[in-house]
CSV table of C-alpha atoms and ligand atoms in Angstrom, one decimal:
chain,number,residue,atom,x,y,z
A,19,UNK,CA,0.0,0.0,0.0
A,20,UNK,CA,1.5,3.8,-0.7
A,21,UNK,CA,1.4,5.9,1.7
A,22,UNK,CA,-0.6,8.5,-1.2
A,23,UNK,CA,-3.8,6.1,-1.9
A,24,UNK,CA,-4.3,5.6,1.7
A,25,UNK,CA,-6.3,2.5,2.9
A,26,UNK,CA,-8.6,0.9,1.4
A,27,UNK,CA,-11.3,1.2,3.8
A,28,UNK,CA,-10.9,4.2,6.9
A,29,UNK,CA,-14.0,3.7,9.5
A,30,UNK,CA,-14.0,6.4,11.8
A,31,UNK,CA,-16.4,6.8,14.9
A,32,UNK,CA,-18.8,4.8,13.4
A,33,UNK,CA,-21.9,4.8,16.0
A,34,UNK,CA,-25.0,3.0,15.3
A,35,UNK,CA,-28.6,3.2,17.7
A,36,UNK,CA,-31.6,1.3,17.9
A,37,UNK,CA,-34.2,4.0,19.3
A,38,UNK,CA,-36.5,2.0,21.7
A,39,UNK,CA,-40.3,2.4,22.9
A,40,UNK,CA,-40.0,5.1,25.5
A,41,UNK,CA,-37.3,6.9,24.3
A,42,UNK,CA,-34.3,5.4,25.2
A,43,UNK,CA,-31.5,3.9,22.7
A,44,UNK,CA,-29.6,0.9,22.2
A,45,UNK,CA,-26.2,2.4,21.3
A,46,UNK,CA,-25.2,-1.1,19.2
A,47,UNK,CA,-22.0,0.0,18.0
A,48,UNK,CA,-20.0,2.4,19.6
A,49,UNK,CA,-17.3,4.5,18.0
A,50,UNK,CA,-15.5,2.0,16.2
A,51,UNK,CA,-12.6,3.3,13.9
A,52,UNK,CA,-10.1,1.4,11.9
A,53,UNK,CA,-8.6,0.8,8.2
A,54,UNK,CA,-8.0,-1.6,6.4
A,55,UNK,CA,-5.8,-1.7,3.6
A,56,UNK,CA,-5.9,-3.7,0.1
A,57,UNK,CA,-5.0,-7.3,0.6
A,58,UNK,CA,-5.4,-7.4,4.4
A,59,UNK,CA,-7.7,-9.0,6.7
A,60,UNK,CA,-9.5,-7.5,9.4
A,61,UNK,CA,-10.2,-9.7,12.3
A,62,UNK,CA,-13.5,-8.8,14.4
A,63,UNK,CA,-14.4,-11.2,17.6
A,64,UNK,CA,-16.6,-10.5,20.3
A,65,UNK,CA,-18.9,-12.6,22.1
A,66,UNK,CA,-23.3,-12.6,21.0
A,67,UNK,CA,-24.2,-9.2,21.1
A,68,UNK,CA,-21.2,-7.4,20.7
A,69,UNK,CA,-22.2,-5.9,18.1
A,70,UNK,CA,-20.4,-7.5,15.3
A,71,UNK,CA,-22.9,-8.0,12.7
A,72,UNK,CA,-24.7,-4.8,13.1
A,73,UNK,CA,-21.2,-2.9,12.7
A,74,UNK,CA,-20.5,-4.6,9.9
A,75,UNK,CA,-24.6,-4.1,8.4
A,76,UNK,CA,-24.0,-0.3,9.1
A,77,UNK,CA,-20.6,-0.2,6.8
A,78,UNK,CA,-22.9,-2.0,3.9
A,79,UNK,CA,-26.1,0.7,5.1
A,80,UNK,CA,-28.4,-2.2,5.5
A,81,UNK,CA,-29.4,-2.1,9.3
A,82,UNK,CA,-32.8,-3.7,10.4
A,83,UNK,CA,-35.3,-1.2,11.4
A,84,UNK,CA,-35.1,1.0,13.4
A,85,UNK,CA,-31.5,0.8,13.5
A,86,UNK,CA,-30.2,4.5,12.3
A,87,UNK,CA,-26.2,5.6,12.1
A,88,UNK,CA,-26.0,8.3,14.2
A,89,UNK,CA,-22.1,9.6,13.6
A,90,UNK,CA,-18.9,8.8,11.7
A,91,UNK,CA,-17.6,7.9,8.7
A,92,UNK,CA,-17.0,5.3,6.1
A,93,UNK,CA,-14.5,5.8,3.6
A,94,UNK,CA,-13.9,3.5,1.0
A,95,UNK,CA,-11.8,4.1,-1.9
A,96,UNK,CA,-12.2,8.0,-1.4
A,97,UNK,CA,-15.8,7.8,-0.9
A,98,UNK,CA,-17.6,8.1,2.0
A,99,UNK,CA,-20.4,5.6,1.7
A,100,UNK,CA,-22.4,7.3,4.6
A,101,UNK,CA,-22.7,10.4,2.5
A,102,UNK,CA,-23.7,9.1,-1.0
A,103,UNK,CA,-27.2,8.3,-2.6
A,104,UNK,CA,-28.8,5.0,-2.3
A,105,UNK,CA,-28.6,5.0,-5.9
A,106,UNK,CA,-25.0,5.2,-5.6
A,107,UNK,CA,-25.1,2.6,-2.6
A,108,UNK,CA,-26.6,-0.2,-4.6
A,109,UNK,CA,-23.7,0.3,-7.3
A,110,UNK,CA,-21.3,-0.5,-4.6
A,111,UNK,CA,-23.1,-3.6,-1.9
A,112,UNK,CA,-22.6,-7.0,-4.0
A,113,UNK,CA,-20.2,-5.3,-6.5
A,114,UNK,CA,-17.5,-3.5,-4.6
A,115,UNK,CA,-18.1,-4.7,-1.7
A,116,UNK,CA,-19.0,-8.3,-1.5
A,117,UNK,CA,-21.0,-9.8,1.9
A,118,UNK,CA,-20.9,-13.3,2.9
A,119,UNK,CA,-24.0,-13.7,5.6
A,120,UNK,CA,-23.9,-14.9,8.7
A,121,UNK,CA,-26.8,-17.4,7.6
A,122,UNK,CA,-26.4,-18.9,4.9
A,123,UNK,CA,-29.2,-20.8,4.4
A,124,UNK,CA,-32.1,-18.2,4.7
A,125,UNK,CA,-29.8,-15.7,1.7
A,126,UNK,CA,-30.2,-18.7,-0.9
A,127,UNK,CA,-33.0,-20.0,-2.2
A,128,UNK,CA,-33.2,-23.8,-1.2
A,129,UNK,CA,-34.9,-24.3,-4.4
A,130,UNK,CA,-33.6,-22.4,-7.5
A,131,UNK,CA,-30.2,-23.7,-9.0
A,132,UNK,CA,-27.2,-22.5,-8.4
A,133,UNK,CA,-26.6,-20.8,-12.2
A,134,UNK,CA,-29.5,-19.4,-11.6
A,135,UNK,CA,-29.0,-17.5,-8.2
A,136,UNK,CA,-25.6,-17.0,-9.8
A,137,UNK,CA,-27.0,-15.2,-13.0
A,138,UNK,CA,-29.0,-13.3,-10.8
A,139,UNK,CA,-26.2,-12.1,-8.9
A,140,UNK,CA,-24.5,-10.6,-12.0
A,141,UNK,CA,-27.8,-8.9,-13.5
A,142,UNK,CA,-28.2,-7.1,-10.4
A,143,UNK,CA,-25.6,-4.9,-11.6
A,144,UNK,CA,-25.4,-5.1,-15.6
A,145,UNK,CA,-26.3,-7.1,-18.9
A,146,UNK,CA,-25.0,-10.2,-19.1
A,147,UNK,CA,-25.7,-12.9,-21.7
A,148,UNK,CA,-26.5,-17.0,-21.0
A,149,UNK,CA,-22.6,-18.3,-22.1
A,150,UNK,CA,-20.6,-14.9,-20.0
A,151,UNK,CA,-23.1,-15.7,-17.0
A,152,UNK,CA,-22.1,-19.2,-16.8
A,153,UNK,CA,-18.3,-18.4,-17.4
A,154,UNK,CA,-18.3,-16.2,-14.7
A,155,UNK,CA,-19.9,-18.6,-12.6
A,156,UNK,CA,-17.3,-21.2,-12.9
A,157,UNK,CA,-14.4,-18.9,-12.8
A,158,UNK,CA,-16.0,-18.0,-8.8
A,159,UNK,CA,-16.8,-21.3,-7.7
A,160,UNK,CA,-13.2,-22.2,-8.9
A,161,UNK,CA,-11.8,-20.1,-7.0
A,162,UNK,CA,-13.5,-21.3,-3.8
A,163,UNK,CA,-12.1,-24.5,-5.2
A,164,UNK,CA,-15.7,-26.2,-6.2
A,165,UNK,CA,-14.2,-28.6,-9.1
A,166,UNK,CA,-17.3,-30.2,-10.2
A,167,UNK,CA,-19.0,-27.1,-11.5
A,168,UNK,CA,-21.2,-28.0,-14.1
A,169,UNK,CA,-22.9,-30.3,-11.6
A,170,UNK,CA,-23.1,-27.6,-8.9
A,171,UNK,CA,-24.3,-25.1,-11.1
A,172,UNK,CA,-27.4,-27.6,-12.3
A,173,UNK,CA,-27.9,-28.5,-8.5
A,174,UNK,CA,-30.4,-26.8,-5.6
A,175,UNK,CA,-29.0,-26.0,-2.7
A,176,UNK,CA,-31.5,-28.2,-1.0
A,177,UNK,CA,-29.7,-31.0,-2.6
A,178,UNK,CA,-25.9,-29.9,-1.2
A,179,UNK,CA,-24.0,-30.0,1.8
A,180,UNK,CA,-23.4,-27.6,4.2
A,181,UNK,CA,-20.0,-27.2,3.2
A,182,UNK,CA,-21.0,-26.4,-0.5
A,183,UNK,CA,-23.3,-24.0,0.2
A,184,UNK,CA,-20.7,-22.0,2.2
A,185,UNK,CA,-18.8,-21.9,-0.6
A,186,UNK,CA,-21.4,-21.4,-3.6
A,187,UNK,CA,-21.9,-18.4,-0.6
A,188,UNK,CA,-18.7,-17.1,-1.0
A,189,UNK,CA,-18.5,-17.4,-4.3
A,190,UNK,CA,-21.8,-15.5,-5.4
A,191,UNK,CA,-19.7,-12.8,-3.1
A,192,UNK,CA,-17.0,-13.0,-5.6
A,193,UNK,CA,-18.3,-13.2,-8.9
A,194,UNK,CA,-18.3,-9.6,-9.3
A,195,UNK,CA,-15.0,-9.0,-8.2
A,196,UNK,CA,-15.6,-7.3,-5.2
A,197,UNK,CA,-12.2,-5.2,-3.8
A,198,UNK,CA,-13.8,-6.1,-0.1
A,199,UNK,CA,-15.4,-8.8,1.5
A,200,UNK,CA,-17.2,-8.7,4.7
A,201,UNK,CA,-17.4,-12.1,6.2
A,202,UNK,CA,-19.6,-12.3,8.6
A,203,UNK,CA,-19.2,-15.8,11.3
A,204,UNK,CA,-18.1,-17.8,7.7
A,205,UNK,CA,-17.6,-21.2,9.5
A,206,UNK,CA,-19.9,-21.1,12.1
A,207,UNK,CA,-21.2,-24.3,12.7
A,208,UNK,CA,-19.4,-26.1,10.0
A,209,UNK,CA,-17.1,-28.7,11.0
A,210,UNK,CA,-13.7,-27.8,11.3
A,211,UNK,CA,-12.3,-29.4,7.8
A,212,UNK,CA,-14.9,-27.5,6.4
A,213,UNK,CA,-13.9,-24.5,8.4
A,214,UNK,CA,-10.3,-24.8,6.6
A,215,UNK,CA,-11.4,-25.6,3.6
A,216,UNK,CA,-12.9,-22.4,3.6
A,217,UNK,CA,-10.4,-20.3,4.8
A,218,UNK,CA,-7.9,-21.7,2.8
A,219,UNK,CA,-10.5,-20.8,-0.4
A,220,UNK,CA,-10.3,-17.2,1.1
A,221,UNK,CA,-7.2,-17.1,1.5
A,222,UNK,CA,-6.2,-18.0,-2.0
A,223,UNK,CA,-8.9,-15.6,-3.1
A,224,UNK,CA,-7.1,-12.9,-1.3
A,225,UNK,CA,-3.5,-14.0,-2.9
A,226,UNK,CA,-4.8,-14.0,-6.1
A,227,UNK,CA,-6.6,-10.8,-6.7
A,228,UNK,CA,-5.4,-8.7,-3.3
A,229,UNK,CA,-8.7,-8.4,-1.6
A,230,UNK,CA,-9.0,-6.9,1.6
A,231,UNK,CA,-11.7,-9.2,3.8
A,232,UNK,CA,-13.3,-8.2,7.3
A,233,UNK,CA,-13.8,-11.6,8.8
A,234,UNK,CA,-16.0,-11.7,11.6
A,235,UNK,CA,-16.4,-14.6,14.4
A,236,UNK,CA,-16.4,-15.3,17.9
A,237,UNK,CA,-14.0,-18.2,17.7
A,238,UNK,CA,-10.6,-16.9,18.8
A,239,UNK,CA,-8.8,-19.7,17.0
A,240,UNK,CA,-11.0,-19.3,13.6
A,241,UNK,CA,-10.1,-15.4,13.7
A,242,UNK,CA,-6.2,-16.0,14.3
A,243,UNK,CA,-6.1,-17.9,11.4
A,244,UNK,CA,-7.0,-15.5,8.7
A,245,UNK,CA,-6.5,-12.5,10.1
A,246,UNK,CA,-3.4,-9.8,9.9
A,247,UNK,CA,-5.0,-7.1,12.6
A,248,UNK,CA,-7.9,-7.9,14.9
A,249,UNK,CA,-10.4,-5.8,16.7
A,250,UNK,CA,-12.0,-7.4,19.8
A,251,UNK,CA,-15.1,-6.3,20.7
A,252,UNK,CA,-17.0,-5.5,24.1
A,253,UNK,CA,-20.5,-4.1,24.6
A,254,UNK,CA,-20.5,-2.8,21.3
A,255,UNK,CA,-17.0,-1.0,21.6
A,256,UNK,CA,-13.5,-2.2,20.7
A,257,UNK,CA,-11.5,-2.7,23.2
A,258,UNK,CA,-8.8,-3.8,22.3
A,259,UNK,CA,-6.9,-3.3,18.5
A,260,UNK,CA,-3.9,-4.4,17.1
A,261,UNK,CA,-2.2,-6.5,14.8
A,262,UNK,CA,-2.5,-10.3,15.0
A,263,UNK,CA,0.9,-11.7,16.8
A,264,UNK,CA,1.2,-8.9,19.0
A,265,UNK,CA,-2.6,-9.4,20.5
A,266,UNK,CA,-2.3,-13.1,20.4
A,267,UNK,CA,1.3,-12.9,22.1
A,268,UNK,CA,0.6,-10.1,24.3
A,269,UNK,CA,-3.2,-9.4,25.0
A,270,UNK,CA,-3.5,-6.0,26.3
A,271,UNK,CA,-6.9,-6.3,27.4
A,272,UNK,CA,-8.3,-9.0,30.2
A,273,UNK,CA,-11.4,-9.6,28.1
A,274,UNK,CA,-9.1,-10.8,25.0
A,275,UNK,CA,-6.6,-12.6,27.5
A,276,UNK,CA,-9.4,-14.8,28.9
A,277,UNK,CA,-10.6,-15.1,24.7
A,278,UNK,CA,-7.1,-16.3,24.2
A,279,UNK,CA,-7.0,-18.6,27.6
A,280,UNK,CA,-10.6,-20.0,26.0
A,281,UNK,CA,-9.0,-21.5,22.8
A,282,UNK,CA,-9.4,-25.4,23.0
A,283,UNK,CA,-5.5,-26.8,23.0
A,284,UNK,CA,-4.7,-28.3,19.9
A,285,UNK,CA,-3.8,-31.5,22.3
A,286,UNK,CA,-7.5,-31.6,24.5
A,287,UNK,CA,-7.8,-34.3,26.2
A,288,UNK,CA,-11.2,-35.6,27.3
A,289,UNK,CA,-12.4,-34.2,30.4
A,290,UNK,CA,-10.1,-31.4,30.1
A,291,UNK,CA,-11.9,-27.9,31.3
A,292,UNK,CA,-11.5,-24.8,29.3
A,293,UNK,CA,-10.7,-21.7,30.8
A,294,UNK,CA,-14.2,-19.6,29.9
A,295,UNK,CA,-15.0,-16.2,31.3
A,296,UNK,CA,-17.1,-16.2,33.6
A,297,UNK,CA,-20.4,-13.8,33.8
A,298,UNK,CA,-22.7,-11.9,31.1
A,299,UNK,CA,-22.1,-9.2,28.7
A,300,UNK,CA,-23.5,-5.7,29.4
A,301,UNK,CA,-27.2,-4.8,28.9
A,302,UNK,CA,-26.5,-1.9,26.1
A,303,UNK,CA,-30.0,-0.7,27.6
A,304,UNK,CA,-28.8,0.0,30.7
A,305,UNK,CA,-25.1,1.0,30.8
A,306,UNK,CA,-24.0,2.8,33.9
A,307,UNK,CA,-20.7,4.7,34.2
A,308,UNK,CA,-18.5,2.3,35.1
A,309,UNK,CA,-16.2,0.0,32.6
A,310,UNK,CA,-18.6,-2.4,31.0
A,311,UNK,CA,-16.3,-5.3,31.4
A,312,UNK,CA,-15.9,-4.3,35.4
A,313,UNK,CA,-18.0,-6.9,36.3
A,314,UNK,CA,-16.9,-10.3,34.8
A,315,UNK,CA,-13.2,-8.8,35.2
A,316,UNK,CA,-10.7,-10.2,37.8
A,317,UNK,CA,-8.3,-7.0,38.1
A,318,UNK,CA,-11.2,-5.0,38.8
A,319,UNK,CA,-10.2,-1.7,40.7
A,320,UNK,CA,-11.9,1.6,41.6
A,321,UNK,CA,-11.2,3.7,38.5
A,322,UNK,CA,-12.6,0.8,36.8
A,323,UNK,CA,-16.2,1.7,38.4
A,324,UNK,CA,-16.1,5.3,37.9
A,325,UNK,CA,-15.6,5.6,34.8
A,326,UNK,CA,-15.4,3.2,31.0
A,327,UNK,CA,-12.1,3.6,29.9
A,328,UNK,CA,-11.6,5.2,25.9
A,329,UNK,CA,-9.3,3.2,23.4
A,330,UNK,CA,-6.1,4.6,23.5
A,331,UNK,CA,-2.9,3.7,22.3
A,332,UNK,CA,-0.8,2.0,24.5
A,333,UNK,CA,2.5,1.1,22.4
A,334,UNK,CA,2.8,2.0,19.0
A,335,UNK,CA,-0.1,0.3,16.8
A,336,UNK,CA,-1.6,-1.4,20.4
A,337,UNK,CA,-4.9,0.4,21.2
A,338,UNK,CA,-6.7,-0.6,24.2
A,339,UNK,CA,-9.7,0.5,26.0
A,340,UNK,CA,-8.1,-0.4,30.0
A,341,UNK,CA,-7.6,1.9,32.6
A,342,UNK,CA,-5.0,-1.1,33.9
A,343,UNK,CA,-4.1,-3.0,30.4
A,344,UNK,CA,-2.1,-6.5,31.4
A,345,UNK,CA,1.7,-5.8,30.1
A,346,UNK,CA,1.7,-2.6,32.0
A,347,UNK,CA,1.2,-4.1,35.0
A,348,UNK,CA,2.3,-7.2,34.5
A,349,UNK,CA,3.5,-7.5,38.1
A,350,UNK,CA,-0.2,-7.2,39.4
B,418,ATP,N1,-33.2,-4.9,15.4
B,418,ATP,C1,-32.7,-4.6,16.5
B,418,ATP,N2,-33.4,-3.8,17.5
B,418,ATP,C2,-32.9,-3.5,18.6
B,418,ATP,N3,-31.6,-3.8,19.0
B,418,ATP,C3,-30.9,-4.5,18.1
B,418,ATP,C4,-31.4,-4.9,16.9
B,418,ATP,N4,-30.4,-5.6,16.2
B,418,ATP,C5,-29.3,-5.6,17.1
B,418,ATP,N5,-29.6,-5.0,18.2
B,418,ATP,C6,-28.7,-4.7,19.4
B,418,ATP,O1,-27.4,-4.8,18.9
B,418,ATP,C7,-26.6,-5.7,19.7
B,418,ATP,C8,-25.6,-6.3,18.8
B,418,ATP,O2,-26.1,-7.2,17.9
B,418,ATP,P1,-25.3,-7.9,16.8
B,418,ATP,O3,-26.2,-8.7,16.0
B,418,ATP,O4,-24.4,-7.0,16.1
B,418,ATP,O5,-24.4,-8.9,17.7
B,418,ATP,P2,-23.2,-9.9,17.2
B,418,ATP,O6,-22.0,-9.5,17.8
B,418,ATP,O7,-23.3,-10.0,15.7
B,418,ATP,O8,-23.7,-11.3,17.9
B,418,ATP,P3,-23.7,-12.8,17.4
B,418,ATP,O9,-22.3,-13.3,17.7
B,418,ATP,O10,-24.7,-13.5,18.2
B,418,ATP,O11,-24.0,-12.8,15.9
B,418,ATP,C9,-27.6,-6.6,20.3
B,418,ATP,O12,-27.2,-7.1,21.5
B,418,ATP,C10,-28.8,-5.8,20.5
B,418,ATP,O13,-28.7,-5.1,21.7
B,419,MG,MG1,-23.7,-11.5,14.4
């Protein structure tokens, strides 16, 4: 990346409410800034609720009712997609900007075949004849590494595996050539050769034609797989940012040190317990001043209760929102 075209993407105190019967707000996501540059993957974990999905729903402008961004901004390639017309919009979601759905299943249709859902996919955004549709077709699903395409193509996703679907899933976000992906929880509840298969297939995807991919999950290990920087997310804040190694190494942050101490060992052994964290994430409805991890959190101190500590940067590139991150006082 040069220094001149900037990133990619630049998020910058993206806020998004959910205005409730009797006036008070759900504030969903909560100042989240970040950038992300071609090529690069964007790590985002946090546990249900966080407020992964509606972060990334906001960046594509397609929040549920009555869901409303209520500051920042969202620039990508020069643009910033909070500030142009819908018109504009829908010339960017599915071909600039390519989502992969955290269900699957309910954003195919179970019973039209895959060329077709494919076709339609591509006429969203402009002409394109029988034998070009079909081309294009293959050419995504190879590069998810579906080999048998012809068959796939003819098939229903009623008829394929949960596996396939993922990946006719990440192909349809593909076949337009998208410069971003958002990802949202991928592999959820595939099993884990799946789960590779799949990252390898973005992966490859990402070698071959530099895409930048925002991959969301709440599986620690999934996420340090694929990613380059992560963002863990709290409450609906990030608190903690960094690049991959150094988080993983050196966890800022005692909400993404237990995430890290939660990762099943490669070498479990039955009846082995995982380290979870214990206690509940935040009610968004009902946030007091304190730091919303104060109550599940083990180094919990005064300051903590007074007041919910702001991201800030710690070391260079490590941004944490701690008013006692872990490798300052280590000897605690
Ligand atoms: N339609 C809605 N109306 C009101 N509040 C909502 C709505 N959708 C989401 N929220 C609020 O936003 C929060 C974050 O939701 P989000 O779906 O982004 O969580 P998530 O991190 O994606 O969780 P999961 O891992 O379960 O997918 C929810 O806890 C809820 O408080
Ligand atoms: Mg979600």
């Amino acid at each position: 990346m040069s220094l001149q075209s900037g990133p990619m993407l630049a998020v910058s105190g993206l806020t998004t409410e959910f205005p409730l019967k009797g006036g008070s707000v759900i504030r969903a996501v909560d100042d989240i800034s970040f950038t992300l540059a071609a090529g690069r993957t964007l790590g985002i974990v946090g546990e249900s609720g966080s407020g992964k999905s509606v972060l990334i729903r906001s960046l594509m402008r397609i929040l549920d009712a009555p869901g409303r961004i209520a500051a920042g901004s969202v620039v990508f390639k020069g643009r910033d997609l909070l500030r142009i017309g819908e018109r504009e919009m829908r010339g960017i979601r599915g071909r600039q900007i390519g989502m992969i759905f955290q269900n699957p299943a309910g954003s195919l249709s179970p019973v039209a075949t895959v060329a077709s859902q494919f076709a339609e996919a591509m006429r969203a955004h402009e002409r394109v004849g029988a034998a070009a549709a079909r081309d294009r077709s293959i050419r995504a699903l190879a590069a998810v590494g579906v080999e048998d395409s012809a068959a796939v193509l003819a098939s229903r996703p009623y008829q394929l595996s949960g596996g396939l679907i993922q990946r006719i899933m990440i192909g349809l976000a593909l076949v337009m050539g998208p410069d971003l992906i958002l990802a949202d929880e991928p592999t959820t509840n595939l099993d884990v050769t799946v789960q590779e298969q799949i990252i390898a297939a973005l992966r490859k995807v990402q070698r071959d034609f530099g895409t930048a991919i925002i991959f969301i999950s709440h599986d620690m290990g999934v996420i340090s797989e694929i990613s380059d920087d992560i963002m863990v997310m709290y409450g609906a804040r990030a608190v903690e940012y960094g690049d991959l190694r150094s988080v993983v190494r050196t966890p800022l942050h005692p909400y993404t040190d237990g995430l890290i101490r939660s990762v099943p060992p490669a070498d479990i052994r039955p009846g082995m317990r995982l380290q979870a964290i214990p206690g509940y994430p935040p009610d968004l409805s009902r946030l007091g001043g304190s730091c919303r991890f104060a109550s599940r959190c083990a180094r919990v101190r005064p300051p903590c209760e007074a007041n919910d500590p702001a991201l800030a940067e710690q070391a260079p590139g490590r941004l944490v929102a701690c008013h006692f991150p872990l490798a300052v006082t280590a000897d605690v």
